[in-house]
Amino acid sequence: MSPALEGAGSAGPAVEGAGSAGPALEVVRAGALTTVQDAGRTGWAHLGVPRAGALDGPALRLANRLVGNAPDAAVLETTATGCAVRVTGARPVLAVVGGAGCRVTVDGRPAAWGAPVRVPPGAVLEAGPAVQGLRGYLAFAGGLVPEPVLGSRSADLLSGLGPPVLREGDVLPLGPALSSLAPHADTVPWPGAPAELVLPLHPGPRDGWFTERALRTLASAAYRVSERSNRVGLRTEGGPALERAVEGELPSEGMVLGAVQVPPDGLPVVFLNDHPTTGGYPVVGVVAEAALARAAQAVPGTPVRFVRA
Amino acid sequence: MSGIRVLEAGPRALLVELGSGEEAEAFHAELLRRRAAGELPAVREIVPGARTVLLDGVEDRALAARMASWTVPPLSRSAGEAVEIPVVYDGPDLADVADAWGVAVDEVPRIHARTEFRVAFCGFAPGFGYLTGLPGHLNVPRRATPRTRVPAGALALAGPYTGVYPRPSPGGWQLIGRMPAPETLWDPAREPAALLGPGARVRFVAAEATR
């Protein structure tokens, strides 16, 4: 029983201005959907606060490691079309572009993807459109330091907490780099985007709300990633609707990351980081967190299968 | 307690299902009591629902079996922090709610304001509490056609619940009034951020219209 048809986004707090002479990023090209993300905002689900955080957790941690940051420092998460930022301040900033594969340039000159790049003051670092995968991660030595909300700098697109979606001209402050030393690793293997998304599913808690046939169907059917997917959920299409054994409304209950919720159209939705904390559609199974990083990189149209975990 | 059922919600979470909303609130209170006493293993989130409590980030899988054997005392109606919320009862759906209740329009505020509410659970938006307390015969349906915009502070009813919209949004609940100062519902810089957290006791106090 939600009091609305859909969650309404509202503007979050303003991005902190650069003000001082400290290092910062100025957004030159915001891209389709670029947000600030860290490890997210856990511990507040009982107040209706989604966890948010980078959808591809391993990419967040690897990108941070490559620039010498703590693993959960705040980075930029791009969607499909990349973004471009100018580095301001007095010193060069070590940066890395990882996650989705793309062309990387510094002031128009080709630079390494997935490895640390030194960006001089005033230069523009650009992550081009994704050629493999969907979500890119731009980490900077020192990390992004907009004002945290409830302990996290992540943008939460369901409820509007945290820094707003990036727009051209925004200025984002960077923190002081932890170390002036070059990081220990400079080239590392990054996982590729999945040609097929195979999601191991733990049945329940509401598998009993579906017919035996629906559960067999779910374990064998082929779906595709829908274009209507977002940070709230990976929606599926092109597969069979799952038949309910129990009709009626499920009293609202707590939802976990990776929950596979089945709305009235019968097509499974995999809850991602900005998912609502409570919901009234039955959850047929749960995808373990470790499998969700690949879901974050699955472009619309990617085949999806659910297999028994 | 008429018995509890512990369901797995993936490898790291347990969904405890109770026989009623009241039992779920009592079980939630017991979880908080045990956590405060250091008697609960590490759990990242404790999220009450209408008839359930979700424990997320559970490392100790044996907890499921132990919880099933707990003796949970009934909910103490005087437990929990009491919050008074001034409201103006001038909502556009007062007449419809009066019809559904079978009372005169001016009886709706009187009945509502003398009810002791509790926040059963949160959701929908940060700071939105689902408040129980109205007896079953005063449940009302959602509106057939939801409004595209409900203002922040709107005091609303649907099913067994009362709620106050913390910010403007689309909405399908029946609007019976408004809270003149809705910004106090949710302030992430305040501790606690939500005025209406799970377990809080709430009374609505009729205030004079000032705008």
Coordinates of C-alpha atoms in Angstrom, one line a residue:
Chain A
M1 CA 0.0 0.0 0.0
S2 CA 2.1 2.9 -1.3
P3 CA 0.6 6.4 -0.8
A4 CA 1.6 7.2 -4.4
L5 CA 1.8 5.5 -7.8
E6 CA 5.5 6.1 -7.9
G7 CA 8.3 7.7 -5.9
A8 CA 8.8 11.3 -6.7
G9 CA 12.4 12.6 -7.0
S10 CA 13.1 15.9 -5.4
A11 CA 16.2 18.1 -5.6
G12 CA 18.8 17.1 -3.1
P13 CA 21.1 19.6 -1.3
A14 CA 23.1 21.8 -3.5
V15 CA 26.6 20.7 -4.6
E16 CA 29.2 22.4 -2.4
G17 CA 30.9 25.1 -4.3
A18 CA 34.7 25.0 -4.9
G19 CA 35.1 28.3 -3.2
S20 CA 38.7 27.8 -1.9
A21 CA 41.7 27.0 -4.1
G22 CA 41.4 23.3 -3.3
P23 CA 41.3 20.8 -6.1
A24 CA 37.9 20.4 -7.8
L25 CA 36.1 19.1 -10.9
E26 CA 34.1 21.3 -13.2
V27 CA 31.5 19.4 -15.2
V28 CA 32.1 20.1 -19.0
R29 CA 29.8 17.4 -20.3
A30 CA 27.4 15.8 -17.8
G31 CA 26.4 12.8 -20.0
A32 CA 23.0 11.0 -19.9
L33 CA 23.0 10.3 -16.1
T34 CA 26.1 10.9 -14.1
T35 CA 26.0 10.8 -10.3
V36 CA 28.3 10.8 -7.3
Q37 CA 28.5 7.4 -5.6
D38 CA 30.3 5.8 -2.8
A39 CA 29.6 2.6 -0.9
G40 CA 26.1 3.9 0.0
R41 CA 23.9 4.7 3.0
T42 CA 23.2 1.6 5.0
G43 CA 21.6 1.5 8.4
W44 CA 18.6 3.7 7.7
A45 CA 16.3 1.4 5.8
H46 CA 13.9 1.4 8.8
L47 CA 13.3 5.2 8.1
G48 CA 12.6 4.6 4.4
V49 CA 16.1 5.6 3.2
P50 CA 17.4 3.5 0.3
R51 CA 21.0 2.3 0.5
A52 CA 22.1 4.0 -2.9
G53 CA 25.8 3.6 -3.7
A54 CA 27.7 2.5 -6.8
L55 CA 25.8 -0.2 -8.7
D56 CA 29.1 -1.9 -9.7
G57 CA 30.8 -2.3 -6.3
P58 CA 33.9 -4.1 -7.5
A59 CA 34.5 -1.3 -10.1
L60 CA 34.1 1.3 -7.4
R61 CA 36.7 -0.4 -5.2
L62 CA 39.1 -1.1 -8.0
A63 CA 39.0 2.4 -9.4
N64 CA 39.6 3.8 -6.0
R65 CA 42.5 1.4 -5.4
L66 CA 44.2 2.5 -8.6
V67 CA 44.3 6.1 -7.5
G68 CA 45.4 5.4 -3.9
N69 CA 42.0 6.1 -2.3
A70 CA 40.1 4.2 0.4
P71 CA 38.0 1.6 -1.3
D72 CA 34.7 3.4 -0.6
A73 CA 35.7 7.0 -1.6
A74 CA 33.1 8.8 -3.7
V75 CA 33.5 8.6 -7.5
L76 CA 31.4 9.5 -10.5
E77 CA 29.1 6.9 -12.0
T78 CA 28.2 7.5 -15.6
T79 CA 25.5 5.8 -17.7
A80 CA 26.0 4.8 -21.3
T81 CA 27.3 8.1 -22.6
G82 CA 30.2 8.9 -20.3
C83 CA 31.1 12.5 -19.2
A84 CA 33.8 15.1 -19.3
V85 CA 35.3 17.1 -16.3
R86 CA 37.9 19.8 -16.0
V87 CA 40.4 19.5 -13.2
T88 CA 40.9 22.8 -11.4
G89 CA 43.4 23.6 -8.6
A90 CA 47.1 24.0 -8.5
R91 CA 48.3 20.4 -9.0
P92 CA 47.8 17.5 -11.4
V93 CA 45.2 15.0 -10.2
L94 CA 45.6 11.2 -10.6
A95 CA 42.4 9.8 -12.1
V96 CA 41.2 6.5 -13.5
V97 CA 38.2 5.7 -15.8
G98 CA 37.0 2.1 -15.3
G99 CA 33.8 0.0 -15.3
A100 CA 32.2 0.3 -18.7
G101 CA 34.8 0.2 -21.5
C102 CA 35.2 3.5 -23.4
R103 CA 37.6 5.9 -25.1
V104 CA 39.5 8.1 -22.6
T105 CA 41.1 11.4 -23.5
V106 CA 42.9 14.2 -21.7
D107 CA 42.5 17.5 -23.5
G108 CA 41.5 15.5 -26.6
R109 CA 44.6 13.3 -26.6
P110 CA 44.0 9.5 -26.1
A111 CA 44.8 8.2 -22.6
A112 CA 44.7 4.9 -20.9
W113 CA 41.3 3.3 -19.9
G114 CA 41.3 1.3 -16.7
A115 CA 44.7 2.6 -15.5
P116 CA 45.8 5.7 -13.6
V117 CA 46.1 8.9 -15.7
R118 CA 47.7 12.1 -14.6
V119 CA 45.4 15.1 -15.4
P120 CA 47.1 18.5 -15.3
P121 CA 45.4 21.5 -13.8
G122 CA 42.9 23.0 -16.3
A123 CA 42.8 19.9 -18.5
V124 CA 39.6 18.1 -19.4
L125 CA 39.3 14.3 -18.7
E126 CA 36.7 12.8 -21.0
A127 CA 35.1 9.3 -20.7
G128 CA 33.5 8.6 -24.1
P129 CA 30.3 6.7 -24.8
A130 CA 30.4 3.1 -23.4
V131 CA 31.5 0.6 -26.1
Q132 CA 31.2 -2.3 -23.6
G133 CA 29.0 -2.3 -20.5
L134 CA 26.9 0.5 -19.3
R135 CA 28.2 2.2 -16.2
G136 CA 31.5 3.9 -16.1
Y137 CA 33.4 4.9 -12.9
L138 CA 35.7 7.9 -12.7
A139 CA 37.8 7.9 -9.5
F140 CA 40.1 10.8 -8.5
A141 CA 42.9 10.8 -6.0
G142 CA 41.4 12.3 -2.8
G143 CA 37.9 11.3 -3.8
L144 CA 34.9 13.6 -4.4
V145 CA 33.8 15.3 -1.2
P146 CA 30.4 16.9 -1.5
E147 CA 28.5 17.2 1.8
P148 CA 27.6 13.8 3.1
V149 CA 24.0 13.0 4.0
L150 CA 23.5 10.3 6.7
G151 CA 27.1 9.2 6.3
S152 CA 27.2 8.9 2.6
R153 CA 27.9 11.1 -0.5
S154 CA 25.9 8.9 -2.8
A155 CA 23.1 10.3 -4.9
D156 CA 19.8 8.4 -4.2
L157 CA 17.6 8.8 -7.2
L158 CA 14.5 7.3 -5.6
S159 CA 14.3 9.7 -2.7
G160 CA 16.5 12.6 -3.8
L161 CA 19.0 12.3 -1.0
G162 CA 22.7 13.2 -1.6
P163 CA 24.2 15.3 -4.4
P164 CA 21.9 16.0 -7.4
V165 CA 22.5 14.4 -10.8
L166 CA 25.4 16.2 -12.5
R167 CA 24.7 19.1 -14.8
E168 CA 27.1 21.1 -17.0
G169 CA 28.9 23.8 -15.0
D170 CA 28.6 22.0 -11.6
V171 CA 31.7 22.1 -9.4
L172 CA 32.5 19.2 -7.2
P173 CA 35.3 19.5 -4.6
L174 CA 38.0 16.9 -4.3
G175 CA 39.6 15.8 -1.0
P176 CA 43.3 15.8 -0.3
A177 CA 45.1 12.8 -1.9
L178 CA 46.0 10.2 0.8
S179 CA 49.5 9.8 -0.6
S180 CA 51.7 11.4 -3.2
L181 CA 53.2 8.0 -4.0
A182 CA 52.2 6.3 -7.2
P183 CA 49.8 3.5 -6.5
H184 CA 51.2 0.0 -6.5
A185 CA 49.1 -1.3 -9.4
D186 CA 48.9 0.4 -12.7
T187 CA 47.2 -2.2 -15.0
V188 CA 44.7 -4.7 -13.6
P189 CA 42.1 -6.9 -15.3
W190 CA 38.6 -5.5 -15.4
P191 CA 35.7 -7.8 -15.9
G192 CA 34.0 -7.3 -19.3
A193 CA 30.3 -6.7 -19.8
P194 CA 28.1 -9.8 -19.8
A195 CA 27.0 -11.1 -23.2
E196 CA 24.3 -13.0 -21.2
L197 CA 23.3 -12.1 -17.7
V198 CA 23.0 -15.2 -15.6
L199 CA 21.6 -14.4 -12.1
P200 CA 21.8 -17.0 -9.4
L201 CA 18.5 -16.9 -7.5
H202 CA 17.8 -17.9 -3.9
P203 CA 14.1 -18.8 -3.8
G204 CA 11.8 -16.8 -1.4
P205 CA 10.7 -15.2 0.7
R206 CA 7.4 -15.2 -1.4
D207 CA 7.9 -18.0 -3.9
G208 CA 4.8 -19.5 -2.3
W209 CA 2.8 -16.7 -3.9
F210 CA 3.5 -18.2 -7.4
T211 CA 2.4 -21.4 -9.1
E212 CA 4.7 -24.4 -9.4
R213 CA 4.6 -23.8 -13.2
A214 CA 5.7 -20.1 -12.7
L215 CA 8.7 -21.2 -10.6
R216 CA 9.7 -23.8 -13.3
T217 CA 9.3 -21.1 -16.0
L218 CA 11.4 -18.6 -14.0
A219 CA 14.2 -21.2 -13.8
S220 CA 14.2 -21.9 -17.6
A221 CA 12.9 -18.9 -19.4
A222 CA 14.9 -16.3 -21.4
Y223 CA 14.2 -12.6 -20.6
R224 CA 16.0 -9.5 -21.9
V225 CA 17.1 -6.4 -20.0
S226 CA 14.5 -3.7 -20.6
E227 CA 15.3 -0.2 -21.5
R228 CA 13.1 0.9 -18.6
S229 CA 15.8 -0.3 -16.2
N230 CA 17.4 2.2 -13.9
R231 CA 19.2 2.5 -10.6
V232 CA 16.1 1.4 -8.8
G233 CA 15.7 -1.9 -10.6
L234 CA 16.7 -4.0 -13.6
R235 CA 13.5 -4.6 -15.4
T236 CA 13.0 -7.6 -17.7
E237 CA 11.0 -8.0 -20.9
G238 CA 10.5 -10.5 -23.7
G239 CA 9.8 -13.5 -21.4
P240 CA 6.8 -15.2 -19.9
A241 CA 4.7 -13.5 -17.2
L242 CA 4.9 -15.3 -13.9
E243 CA 1.5 -16.7 -12.8
R244 CA 0.5 -16.0 -9.2
A245 CA -1.0 -18.8 -6.9
V246 CA -2.1 -16.2 -4.3
E247 CA -4.1 -13.2 -5.5
G248 CA -4.6 -10.0 -3.6
E249 CA -2.2 -7.5 -2.1
L250 CA 0.8 -8.4 -0.1
P251 CA 1.0 -6.3 3.1
S252 CA 4.1 -4.0 2.7
E253 CA 7.3 -5.7 3.8
G254 CA 11.0 -4.9 3.9
M255 CA 12.9 -5.4 0.7
V256 CA 16.5 -6.4 0.2
L257 CA 19.1 -5.5 -2.4
G258 CA 18.8 -8.1 -5.2
A259 CA 15.1 -8.9 -4.4
V260 CA 13.3 -10.1 -7.6
Q261 CA 9.9 -8.5 -7.2
V262 CA 7.1 -9.4 -9.5
P263 CA 4.7 -6.6 -10.2
P264 CA 1.2 -7.2 -11.7
D265 CA 2.5 -7.5 -15.3
G266 CA 4.3 -10.7 -14.1
L267 CA 7.7 -9.7 -15.4
P268 CA 10.5 -9.9 -12.8
V269 CA 12.3 -6.8 -11.6
V270 CA 15.7 -7.1 -9.9
F271 CA 16.0 -4.5 -7.2
L272 CA 19.3 -2.5 -7.4
N273 CA 20.8 0.1 -5.0
D274 CA 18.1 2.8 -5.1
H275 CA 15.2 0.3 -4.5
P276 CA 12.4 1.2 -2.1
T277 CA 12.9 -0.1 1.5
T278 CA 9.4 -1.6 1.7
G279 CA 7.1 -2.8 -1.0
G280 CA 3.9 -4.6 -1.6
Y281 CA 4.6 -6.9 -4.6
P282 CA 5.8 -10.4 -3.8
V283 CA 9.5 -11.3 -4.0
V284 CA 9.9 -14.6 -5.7
G285 CA 13.7 -14.9 -5.0
V286 CA 16.8 -12.9 -4.2
V287 CA 19.9 -12.5 -6.3
A288 CA 23.1 -12.5 -4.2
E289 CA 24.8 -9.2 -4.0
A290 CA 28.0 -10.5 -5.7
A291 CA 26.1 -11.1 -8.9
L292 CA 24.6 -7.6 -9.1
A293 CA 27.8 -5.9 -10.4
R294 CA 27.3 -7.7 -13.7
A295 CA 23.7 -6.6 -13.7
A296 CA 24.9 -3.0 -13.4
Q297 CA 26.9 -3.5 -16.7
A298 CA 24.2 -5.3 -18.7
V299 CA 23.0 -3.0 -21.5
P300 CA 19.3 -3.0 -22.6
G301 CA 18.6 -6.1 -24.8
T302 CA 21.1 -8.3 -23.0
P303 CA 19.6 -11.8 -22.5
V304 CA 18.8 -12.6 -18.8
R305 CA 18.4 -16.0 -17.2
F306 CA 17.7 -16.9 -13.6
V307 CA 19.3 -20.0 -12.3
R308 CA 18.9 -21.7 -8.9
A309 CA 21.7 -20.4 -6.6
Chain B
M1 CA 1.8 -14.6 20.0
S2 CA 0.1 -16.8 17.5
G3 CA 3.4 -18.1 16.2
I4 CA 6.1 -16.7 13.9
R5 CA 7.4 -17.9 10.6
V6 CA 11.0 -17.1 9.6
L7 CA 11.6 -16.9 5.9
E8 CA 14.9 -16.5 4.1
A9 CA 15.2 -13.4 1.9
G10 CA 18.4 -14.4 0.1
P11 CA 21.7 -15.6 1.8
R12 CA 22.0 -12.6 4.2
A13 CA 18.5 -11.7 5.3
L14 CA 15.6 -13.1 7.3
L15 CA 12.0 -12.1 7.0
V16 CA 10.1 -12.7 10.2
E17 CA 6.4 -13.0 9.6
L18 CA 3.9 -12.5 12.4
G19 CA 0.2 -13.2 12.7
S20 CA -0.9 -9.6 12.9
G21 CA 0.4 -6.0 12.7
E22 CA 0.2 -5.7 16.4
E23 CA 2.4 -8.8 16.8
A24 CA 4.8 -7.5 14.3
E25 CA 5.1 -4.2 16.3
A26 CA 5.7 -6.3 19.5
F27 CA 8.4 -8.4 17.8
H28 CA 10.1 -5.3 16.4
A29 CA 10.1 -3.8 19.9
E30 CA 11.6 -7.0 21.3
L31 CA 14.4 -7.0 18.6
L32 CA 15.3 -3.4 19.6
R33 CA 15.2 -4.3 23.3
R34 CA 17.6 -7.3 22.7
R35 CA 19.9 -5.2 20.5
A36 CA 20.1 -2.5 23.1
A37 CA 20.9 -5.1 25.7
G38 CA 23.6 -6.6 23.5
E39 CA 21.7 -9.9 23.1
L40 CA 21.3 -9.7 19.3
P41 CA 24.1 -10.8 16.9
A42 CA 25.2 -8.2 14.4
V43 CA 22.4 -7.1 12.0
R44 CA 22.8 -4.3 9.5
E45 CA 19.2 -3.3 9.2
I46 CA 16.0 -4.0 11.1
V47 CA 13.1 -3.0 8.9
P48 CA 9.5 -3.4 10.2
G49 CA 6.7 -4.0 7.7
A50 CA 2.9 -4.3 8.0
R51 CA 3.1 -7.8 9.4
T52 CA 6.8 -8.6 9.2
V53 CA 10.2 -7.6 10.4
L54 CA 13.1 -7.9 8.0
L55 CA 16.6 -8.5 9.4
D56 CA 19.2 -7.6 6.7
G57 CA 22.9 -8.2 6.9
V58 CA 22.6 -11.3 9.2
E59 CA 25.8 -13.2 9.6
D60 CA 24.6 -15.7 12.2
R61 CA 22.3 -18.1 10.4
A62 CA 21.4 -19.9 13.6
L63 CA 19.5 -16.7 14.6
A64 CA 16.4 -17.9 12.6
A65 CA 15.9 -21.0 14.8
R66 CA 16.6 -19.0 18.0
M67 CA 14.0 -16.3 17.1
A68 CA 11.3 -18.9 16.5
S69 CA 11.6 -19.9 20.2
W70 CA 11.5 -16.4 21.7
T71 CA 8.8 -15.5 24.1
V72 CA 7.8 -12.0 23.1
P73 CA 5.8 -9.8 25.5
P74 CA 2.8 -8.1 24.1
L75 CA 3.2 -4.5 22.9
S76 CA 3.2 -2.0 25.7
R77 CA 1.0 0.8 24.6
S78 CA 2.8 3.3 26.8
A79 CA 6.2 2.3 25.4
G80 CA 7.9 4.5 22.8
E81 CA 8.4 8.2 22.6
A82 CA 5.2 10.3 22.3
V83 CA 5.1 12.9 19.5
E84 CA 2.4 15.5 19.3
I85 CA 1.7 16.8 15.8
P86 CA -0.4 20.0 15.3
V87 CA -2.7 19.6 12.2
V88 CA -5.4 21.6 10.6
Y89 CA -8.3 19.4 9.7
D90 CA -9.4 21.0 6.4
G91 CA -8.6 18.3 3.8
P92 CA -10.5 18.0 0.6
D93 CA -11.6 14.4 1.4
L94 CA -13.2 15.0 4.8
A95 CA -16.7 14.6 3.5
D96 CA -15.8 11.3 1.7
V97 CA -14.2 10.0 4.9
A98 CA -17.2 11.1 7.0
D99 CA -19.4 9.1 4.6
A100 CA -17.2 6.0 4.8
W101 CA -17.2 6.3 8.6
G102 CA -21.0 7.0 8.8
V103 CA -20.5 10.2 10.8
A104 CA -20.9 13.9 10.4
V105 CA -18.0 15.8 8.8
D106 CA -17.1 17.6 12.0
E107 CA -16.9 14.3 13.8
V108 CA -13.9 13.1 11.7
P109 CA -11.3 15.5 13.3
R110 CA -12.7 14.7 16.8
I111 CA -12.3 10.9 16.3
H112 CA -8.9 11.2 14.6
A113 CA -7.5 13.6 17.2
R114 CA -8.5 11.4 20.1
T115 CA -6.8 8.3 18.6
E116 CA -3.5 7.2 19.9
F117 CA -1.3 6.2 16.9
R118 CA 1.9 4.3 16.6
V119 CA 4.4 4.3 13.7
A120 CA 4.1 0.7 12.5
F121 CA 6.8 1.0 9.8
C122 CA 8.3 3.5 7.3
G123 CA 8.7 3.5 3.6
F124 CA 7.6 5.2 0.4
A125 CA 9.8 8.2 1.2
P126 CA 12.4 9.0 3.9
G127 CA 10.4 10.1 6.9
F128 CA 7.0 8.7 5.8
G129 CA 5.5 6.6 8.6
Y130 CA 2.6 4.2 8.3
L131 CA 0.6 5.0 11.5
T132 CA -1.8 2.5 13.0
G133 CA -4.4 3.1 15.7
L134 CA -7.7 3.6 14.0
P135 CA -10.1 0.7 14.7
G136 CA -10.9 -1.7 11.8
H137 CA -14.3 -0.3 11.1
L138 CA -12.7 3.1 10.3
N139 CA -10.5 1.8 7.5
V140 CA -11.1 3.7 4.2
P141 CA -10.2 2.8 0.6
R142 CA -7.6 4.7 -1.4
R143 CA -9.1 7.2 -3.9
A144 CA -10.2 5.6 -7.2
T145 CA -8.1 8.2 -9.1
P146 CA -4.8 9.2 -7.4
R147 CA -3.9 12.9 -7.3
T148 CA -0.9 13.9 -9.4
R149 CA 0.3 16.2 -6.7
V150 CA -0.3 16.0 -2.9
P151 CA 1.3 18.9 -1.0
A152 CA 4.0 18.4 1.7
G153 CA 2.3 18.0 5.1
A154 CA -0.9 16.5 3.8
L155 CA -2.5 14.3 6.5
A156 CA -3.9 11.3 4.8
L157 CA -5.8 8.0 5.4
A158 CA -5.8 4.7 3.5
G159 CA -6.7 1.2 4.6
P160 CA -5.7 0.9 8.3
Y161 CA -3.1 3.7 8.1
T162 CA -2.7 7.3 8.7
G163 CA 0.3 9.2 7.2
V164 CA 1.7 12.6 6.6
Y165 CA 3.4 13.3 3.2
P166 CA 6.9 14.6 4.0
R167 CA 7.2 16.3 0.6
P168 CA 5.0 17.0 -2.5
S169 CA 4.3 13.8 -4.5
P170 CA 1.6 12.0 -6.4
G171 CA -0.7 10.3 -4.0
G172 CA -3.9 8.2 -3.7
W173 CA -4.7 8.5 0.0
Q174 CA -7.7 10.4 1.4
L175 CA -6.6 13.8 2.5
I176 CA -8.3 15.0 5.8
G177 CA -5.9 17.8 6.9
R178 CA -2.5 19.3 6.8
M179 CA 0.5 19.7 9.1
P180 CA 1.5 23.4 9.1
A181 CA 5.2 22.6 9.6
P182 CA 5.9 19.5 7.5
E183 CA 9.7 20.3 7.3
T184 CA 10.0 18.9 10.8
L185 CA 9.1 15.4 9.5
W186 CA 12.4 14.8 7.9
D187 CA 15.8 16.5 8.5
P188 CA 18.8 14.3 7.7
A189 CA 21.0 16.8 9.7
R190 CA 19.0 16.0 12.9
E191 CA 19.3 13.0 15.1
P192 CA 17.0 11.2 14.6
A193 CA 16.4 12.3 11.0
A194 CA 12.8 11.1 11.0
L195 CA 10.2 12.6 13.4
L196 CA 8.1 9.5 12.9
G197 CA 10.4 6.5 13.3
P198 CA 9.1 3.0 13.8
G199 CA 7.6 2.5 17.3
A200 CA 7.0 6.2 18.0
R201 CA 3.6 7.0 19.6
V202 CA 1.8 9.9 17.9
R203 CA -1.1 12.1 18.7
F204 CA -2.6 14.7 16.3
V205 CA -3.7 17.9 17.9
A206 CA -6.2 20.1 16.1
A207 CA -4.7 23.6 15.4
E208 CA -6.4 26.7 14.2
A209 CA -6.0 27.5 10.5
T210 CA -3.3 30.1 10.0
R211 CA -3.1 30.1 6.2

